[in-house]
One Martini backbone bead per residue (centre of mass of N, CA, C, O) as a GRO file, in nm:
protein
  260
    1UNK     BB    1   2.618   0.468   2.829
    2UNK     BB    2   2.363   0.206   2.936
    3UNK     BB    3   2.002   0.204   3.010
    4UNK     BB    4   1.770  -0.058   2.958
    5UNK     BB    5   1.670  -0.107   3.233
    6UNK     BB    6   1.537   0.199   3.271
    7UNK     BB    7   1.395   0.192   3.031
    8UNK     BB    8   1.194  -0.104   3.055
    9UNK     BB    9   1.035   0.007   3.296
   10UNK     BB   10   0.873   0.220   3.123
   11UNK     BB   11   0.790   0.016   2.879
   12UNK     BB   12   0.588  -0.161   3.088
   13UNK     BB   13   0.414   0.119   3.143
   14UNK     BB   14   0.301   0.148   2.874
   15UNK     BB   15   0.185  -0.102   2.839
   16UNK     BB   16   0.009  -0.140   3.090
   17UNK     BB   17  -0.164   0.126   3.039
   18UNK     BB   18  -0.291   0.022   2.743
   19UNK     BB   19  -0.435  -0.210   2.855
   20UNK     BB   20  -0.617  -0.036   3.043
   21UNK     BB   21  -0.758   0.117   2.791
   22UNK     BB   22  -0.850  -0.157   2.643
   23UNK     BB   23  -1.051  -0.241   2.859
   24UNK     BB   24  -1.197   0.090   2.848
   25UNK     BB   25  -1.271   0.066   2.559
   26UNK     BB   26  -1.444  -0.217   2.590
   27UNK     BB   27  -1.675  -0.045   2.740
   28UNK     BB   28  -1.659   0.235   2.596
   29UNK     BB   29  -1.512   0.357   2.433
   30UNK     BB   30  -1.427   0.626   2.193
   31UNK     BB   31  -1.172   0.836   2.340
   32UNK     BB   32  -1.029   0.583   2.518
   33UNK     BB   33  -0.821   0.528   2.252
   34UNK     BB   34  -0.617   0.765   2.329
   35UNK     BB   35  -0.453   0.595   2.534
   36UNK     BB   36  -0.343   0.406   2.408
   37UNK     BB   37  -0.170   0.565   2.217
   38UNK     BB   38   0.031   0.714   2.354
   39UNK     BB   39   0.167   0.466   2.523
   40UNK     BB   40   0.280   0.356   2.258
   41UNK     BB   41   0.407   0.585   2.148
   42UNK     BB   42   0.613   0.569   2.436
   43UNK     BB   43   0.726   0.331   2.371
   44UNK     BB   44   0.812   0.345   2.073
   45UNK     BB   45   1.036   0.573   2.152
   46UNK     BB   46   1.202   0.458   2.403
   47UNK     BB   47   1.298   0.207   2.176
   48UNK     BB   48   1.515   0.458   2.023
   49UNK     BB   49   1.736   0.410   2.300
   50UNK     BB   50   1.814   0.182   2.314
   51UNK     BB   51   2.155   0.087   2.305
   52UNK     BB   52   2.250   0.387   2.384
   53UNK     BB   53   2.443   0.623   2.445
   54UNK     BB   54   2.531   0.814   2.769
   55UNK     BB   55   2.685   1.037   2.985
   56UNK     BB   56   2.447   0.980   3.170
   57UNK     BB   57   2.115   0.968   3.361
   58UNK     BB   58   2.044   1.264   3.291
   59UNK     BB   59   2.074   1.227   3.005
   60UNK     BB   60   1.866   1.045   2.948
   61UNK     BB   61   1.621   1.171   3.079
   62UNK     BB   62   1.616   1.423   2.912
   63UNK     BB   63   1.567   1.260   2.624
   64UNK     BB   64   1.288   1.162   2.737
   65UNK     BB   65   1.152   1.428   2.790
   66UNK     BB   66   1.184   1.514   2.498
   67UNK     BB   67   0.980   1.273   2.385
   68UNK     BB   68   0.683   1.380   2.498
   69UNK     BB   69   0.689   1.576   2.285
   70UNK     BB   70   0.605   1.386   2.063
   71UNK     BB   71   0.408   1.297   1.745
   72UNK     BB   72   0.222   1.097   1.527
   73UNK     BB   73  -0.060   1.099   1.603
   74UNK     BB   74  -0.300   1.216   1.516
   75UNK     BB   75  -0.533   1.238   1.810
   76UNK     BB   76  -0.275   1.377   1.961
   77UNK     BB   77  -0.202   1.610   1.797
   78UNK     BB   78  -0.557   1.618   1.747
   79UNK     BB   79  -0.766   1.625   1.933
   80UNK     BB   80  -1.136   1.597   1.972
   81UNK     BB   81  -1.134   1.673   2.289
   82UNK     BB   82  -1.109   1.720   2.590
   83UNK     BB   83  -1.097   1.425   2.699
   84UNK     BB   84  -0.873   1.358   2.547
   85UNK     BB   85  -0.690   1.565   2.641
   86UNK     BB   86  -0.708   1.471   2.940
   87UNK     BB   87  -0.576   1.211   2.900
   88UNK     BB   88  -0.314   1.277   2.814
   89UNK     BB   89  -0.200   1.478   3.037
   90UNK     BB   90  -0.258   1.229   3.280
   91UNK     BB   91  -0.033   1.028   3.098
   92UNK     BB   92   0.165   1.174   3.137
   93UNK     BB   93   0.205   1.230   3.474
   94UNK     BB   94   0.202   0.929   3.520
   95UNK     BB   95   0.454   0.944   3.430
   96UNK     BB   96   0.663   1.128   3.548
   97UNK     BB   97   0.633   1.002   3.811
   98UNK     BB   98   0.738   0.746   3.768
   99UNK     BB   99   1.026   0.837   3.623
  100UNK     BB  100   1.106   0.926   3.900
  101UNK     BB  101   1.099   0.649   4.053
  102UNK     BB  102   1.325   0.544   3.905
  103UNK     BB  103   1.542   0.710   3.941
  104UNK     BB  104   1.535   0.666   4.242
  105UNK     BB  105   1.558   0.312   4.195
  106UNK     BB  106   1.822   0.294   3.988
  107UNK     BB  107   2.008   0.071   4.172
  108UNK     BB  108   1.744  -0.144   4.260
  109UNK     BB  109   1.620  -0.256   3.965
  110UNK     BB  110   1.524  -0.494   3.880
  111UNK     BB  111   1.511  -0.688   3.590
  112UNK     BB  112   1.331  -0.657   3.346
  113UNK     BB  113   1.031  -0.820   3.191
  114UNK     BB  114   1.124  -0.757   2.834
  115UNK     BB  115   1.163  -0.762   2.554
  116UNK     BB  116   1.352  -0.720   2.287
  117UNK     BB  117   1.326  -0.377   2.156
  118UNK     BB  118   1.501  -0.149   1.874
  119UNK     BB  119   1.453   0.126   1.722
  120UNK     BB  120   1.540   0.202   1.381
  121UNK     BB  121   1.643   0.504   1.249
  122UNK     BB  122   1.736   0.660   1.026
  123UNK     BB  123   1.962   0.545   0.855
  124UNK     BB  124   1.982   0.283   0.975
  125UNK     BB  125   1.677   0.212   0.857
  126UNK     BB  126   1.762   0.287   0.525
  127UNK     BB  127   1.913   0.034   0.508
  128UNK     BB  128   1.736  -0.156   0.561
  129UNK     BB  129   1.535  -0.110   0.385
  130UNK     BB  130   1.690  -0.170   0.113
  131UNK     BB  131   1.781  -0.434   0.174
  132UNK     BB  132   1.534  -0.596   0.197
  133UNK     BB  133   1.492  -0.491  -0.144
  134UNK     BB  134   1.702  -0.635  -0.252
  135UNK     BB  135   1.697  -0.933  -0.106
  136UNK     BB  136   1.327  -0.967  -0.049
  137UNK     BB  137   1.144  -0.741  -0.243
  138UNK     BB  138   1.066  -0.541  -0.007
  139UNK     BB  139   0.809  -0.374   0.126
  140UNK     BB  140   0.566  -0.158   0.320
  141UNK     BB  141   0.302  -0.077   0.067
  142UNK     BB  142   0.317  -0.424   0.013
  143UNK     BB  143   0.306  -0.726  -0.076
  144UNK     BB  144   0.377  -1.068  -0.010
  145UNK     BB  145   0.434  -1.326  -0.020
  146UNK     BB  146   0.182  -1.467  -0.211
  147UNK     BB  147   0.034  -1.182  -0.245
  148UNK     BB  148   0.121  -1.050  -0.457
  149UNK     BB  149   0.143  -1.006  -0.825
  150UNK     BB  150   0.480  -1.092  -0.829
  151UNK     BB  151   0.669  -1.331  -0.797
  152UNK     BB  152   1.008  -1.379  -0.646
  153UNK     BB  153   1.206  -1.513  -0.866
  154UNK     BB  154   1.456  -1.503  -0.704
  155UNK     BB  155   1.320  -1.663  -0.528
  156UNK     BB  156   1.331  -2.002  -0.508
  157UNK     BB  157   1.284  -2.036  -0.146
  158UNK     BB  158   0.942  -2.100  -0.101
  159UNK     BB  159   0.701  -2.099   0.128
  160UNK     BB  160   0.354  -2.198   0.266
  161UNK     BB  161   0.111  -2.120   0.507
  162UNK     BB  162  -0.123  -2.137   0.735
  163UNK     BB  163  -0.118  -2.037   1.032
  164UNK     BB  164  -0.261  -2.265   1.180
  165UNK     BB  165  -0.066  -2.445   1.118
  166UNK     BB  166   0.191  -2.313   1.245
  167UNK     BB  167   0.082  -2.253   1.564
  168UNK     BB  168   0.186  -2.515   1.691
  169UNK     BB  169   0.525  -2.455   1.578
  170UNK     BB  170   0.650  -2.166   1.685
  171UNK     BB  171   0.859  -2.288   1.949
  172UNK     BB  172   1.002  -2.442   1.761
  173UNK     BB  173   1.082  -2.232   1.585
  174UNK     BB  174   1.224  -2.029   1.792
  175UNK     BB  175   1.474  -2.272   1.824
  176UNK     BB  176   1.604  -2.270   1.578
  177UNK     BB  177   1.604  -2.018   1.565
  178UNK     BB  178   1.793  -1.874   1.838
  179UNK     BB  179   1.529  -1.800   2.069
  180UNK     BB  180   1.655  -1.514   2.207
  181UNK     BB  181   1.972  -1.517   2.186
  182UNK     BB  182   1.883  -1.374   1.924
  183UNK     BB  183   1.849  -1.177   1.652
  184UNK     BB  184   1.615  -0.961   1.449
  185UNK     BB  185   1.446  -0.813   1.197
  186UNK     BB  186   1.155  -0.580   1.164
  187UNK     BB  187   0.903  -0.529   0.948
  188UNK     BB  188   0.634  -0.293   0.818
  189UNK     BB  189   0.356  -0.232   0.892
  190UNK     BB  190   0.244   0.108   1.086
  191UNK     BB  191   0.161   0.359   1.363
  192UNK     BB  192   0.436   0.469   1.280
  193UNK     BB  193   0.630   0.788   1.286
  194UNK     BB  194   0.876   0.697   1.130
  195UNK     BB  195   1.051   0.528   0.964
  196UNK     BB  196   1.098   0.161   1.038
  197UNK     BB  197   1.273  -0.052   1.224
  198UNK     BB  198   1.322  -0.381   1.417
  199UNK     BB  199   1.503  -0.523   1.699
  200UNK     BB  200   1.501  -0.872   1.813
  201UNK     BB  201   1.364  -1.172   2.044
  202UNK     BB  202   1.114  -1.202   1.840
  203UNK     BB  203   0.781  -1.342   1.717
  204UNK     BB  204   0.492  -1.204   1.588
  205UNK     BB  205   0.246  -1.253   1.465
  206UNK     BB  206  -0.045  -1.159   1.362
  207UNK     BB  207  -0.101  -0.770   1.481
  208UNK     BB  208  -0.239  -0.574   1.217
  209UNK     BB  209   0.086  -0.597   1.050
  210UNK     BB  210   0.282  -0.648   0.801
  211UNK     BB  211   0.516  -0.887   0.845
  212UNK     BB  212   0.872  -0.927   0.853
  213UNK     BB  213   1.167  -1.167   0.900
  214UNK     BB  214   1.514  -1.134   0.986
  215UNK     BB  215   1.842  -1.280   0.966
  216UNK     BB  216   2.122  -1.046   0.995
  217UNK     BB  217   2.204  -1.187   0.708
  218UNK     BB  218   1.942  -1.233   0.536
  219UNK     BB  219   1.929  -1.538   0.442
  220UNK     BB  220   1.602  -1.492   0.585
  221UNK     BB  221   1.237  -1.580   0.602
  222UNK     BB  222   0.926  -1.423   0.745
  223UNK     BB  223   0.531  -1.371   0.655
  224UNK     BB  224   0.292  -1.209   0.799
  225UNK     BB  225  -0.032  -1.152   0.745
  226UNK     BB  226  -0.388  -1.065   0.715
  227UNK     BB  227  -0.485  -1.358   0.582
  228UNK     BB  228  -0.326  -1.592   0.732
  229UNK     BB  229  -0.009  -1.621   0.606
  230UNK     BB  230   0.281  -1.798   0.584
  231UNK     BB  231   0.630  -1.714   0.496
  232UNK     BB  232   0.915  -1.877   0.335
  233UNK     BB  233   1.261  -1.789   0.303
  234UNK     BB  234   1.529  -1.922   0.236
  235UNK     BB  235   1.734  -2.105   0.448
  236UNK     BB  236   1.443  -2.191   0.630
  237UNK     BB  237   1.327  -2.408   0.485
  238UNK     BB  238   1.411  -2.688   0.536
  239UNK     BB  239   1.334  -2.629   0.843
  240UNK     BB  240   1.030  -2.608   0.788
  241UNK     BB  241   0.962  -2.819   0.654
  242UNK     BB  242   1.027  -3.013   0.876
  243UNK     BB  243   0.851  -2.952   1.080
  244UNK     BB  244   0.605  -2.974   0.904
  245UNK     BB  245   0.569  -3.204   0.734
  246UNK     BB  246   0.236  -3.328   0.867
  247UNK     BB  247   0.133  -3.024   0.630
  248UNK     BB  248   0.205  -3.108   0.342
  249UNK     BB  249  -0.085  -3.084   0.223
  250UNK     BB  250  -0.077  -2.753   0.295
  251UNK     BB  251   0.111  -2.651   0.116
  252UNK     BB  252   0.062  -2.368  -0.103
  253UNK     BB  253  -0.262  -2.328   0.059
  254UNK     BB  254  -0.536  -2.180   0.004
  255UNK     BB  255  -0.795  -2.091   0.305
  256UNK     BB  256  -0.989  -1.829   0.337
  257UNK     BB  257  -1.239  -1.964   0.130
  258UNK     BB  258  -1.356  -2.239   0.208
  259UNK     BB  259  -1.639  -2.130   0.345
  260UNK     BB  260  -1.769  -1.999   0.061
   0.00000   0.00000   0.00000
């Protein structure tokens, strides 16, 4: 059994949990940053479950307690200071008393509204990224297309663009490639171990860490920097061109220099 929409109700709450100490870090800034690293750190756990068959609602459960100790965050692993220390057990505590309030209001829950988002680890995970390196010649340690340092002949199919450019056509890219009702796999910087992918059914641009989004038969590619580059390779190129069509003469030039 699969049990997606009390995982996505947990993921929610970690979620927004986040965003209220990046409030109180925006004021107090200093340890209230590890309230952040925790929610966000249990919401990417919590994300390793769905789609998982589980034998009963306990033993999902079981699994998610199970999931509370484990960490990857140095500053969680290694608190700074007691009040780190306090932050983390509190953000623990406020999740368990949730995660009763779930289980028992489990048969009545509204369907969580928050995109499909599901981390893959262990072997599946090693394979997806094999093929990335086969397909694609990513890895997850070094740039890509067009700031790599040898651009990957194998790819004959690809042109970039500033974000800029892009960001006022991403809802209409979002409908070409058929989101949210398909899903697609991305890779990238992480700030989160064990190494993985993961699949989804969003796309979002540059938001700290450099990723890579492919259609799940690997056809094509599109590629957010740090630079504030997009790239895009692979069968989705013609219809990007076209997108883009009347921003054809920003095609292939970078901008991050201009005002230099």
């Amino acid at each position: 059994m699969t049990f997606n929409n009390i995982i996505n109700h947990l993921k929610l709450w970690c979620i927004n949990k986040a965003k209220k100490y990046q409030k109180m870090y925006g004021a107090y800034g200093g340890v209230i940053y590890v309230g952040c690293q925790i929610a966000y750190e249990l919401e990417f756990k919590l994300s390793t479950l769905i789609d998982k068959s589980f034998e009963n609602v306990e033993d999902l459960k079981s699994k998610v307690l199970n999931l509370i100790d484990i960490h990857y965050e140095p500053y969680v692993l290694k608190p700074q200071n007691s009040l780190a220390q306090h932050i983390i057990d509190k953000t623990n505590q406020e999740f368990l008393s949730f995660l009763e309030e779930v289980f028992i209001k489990k048969d009545s829950l509204a369907a969580a509204d928050i995109p499909y988002r599901r981390v893959t680890i262990g072997t599946e995970s090693t394979a997806l990224q094999d093929k990335f390196l086969s397909v694609w010649k990513y890895v997850n340690t070094s740039y890509w297309f067009p700031l790599m340092g040898d651009e990957p002949k194998e790819i004959s199919e690809k042109f970039f663009v500033m974000f800029d450019c892009f960001e006022p056509y991403i809802k209409q890219f979002k409908q070409i490639v058929g989101l949210p009702k398909t899903h697609l796999y991305s890779y990238g910087e992480s700030a989160f171990r064990p190494q993985h992918c993961i699949e989804t059914d969003e796309i979002v641009g540059y938001s700290g860490h450099e990723t890579i989004y492919i259609d799940k038969d690997f056809s094509w590619a599109i590629y957010f920097s740090h630079e504030n580059t997009v790239a895009f390779a692979g069968s989705i190129v013609p219809k990007a061109k076209e997108l883009l069509l009347k921003e054809k003469e920003r095609w292939n030039k970078f901008e991050f220099f201009s005002d230099c």
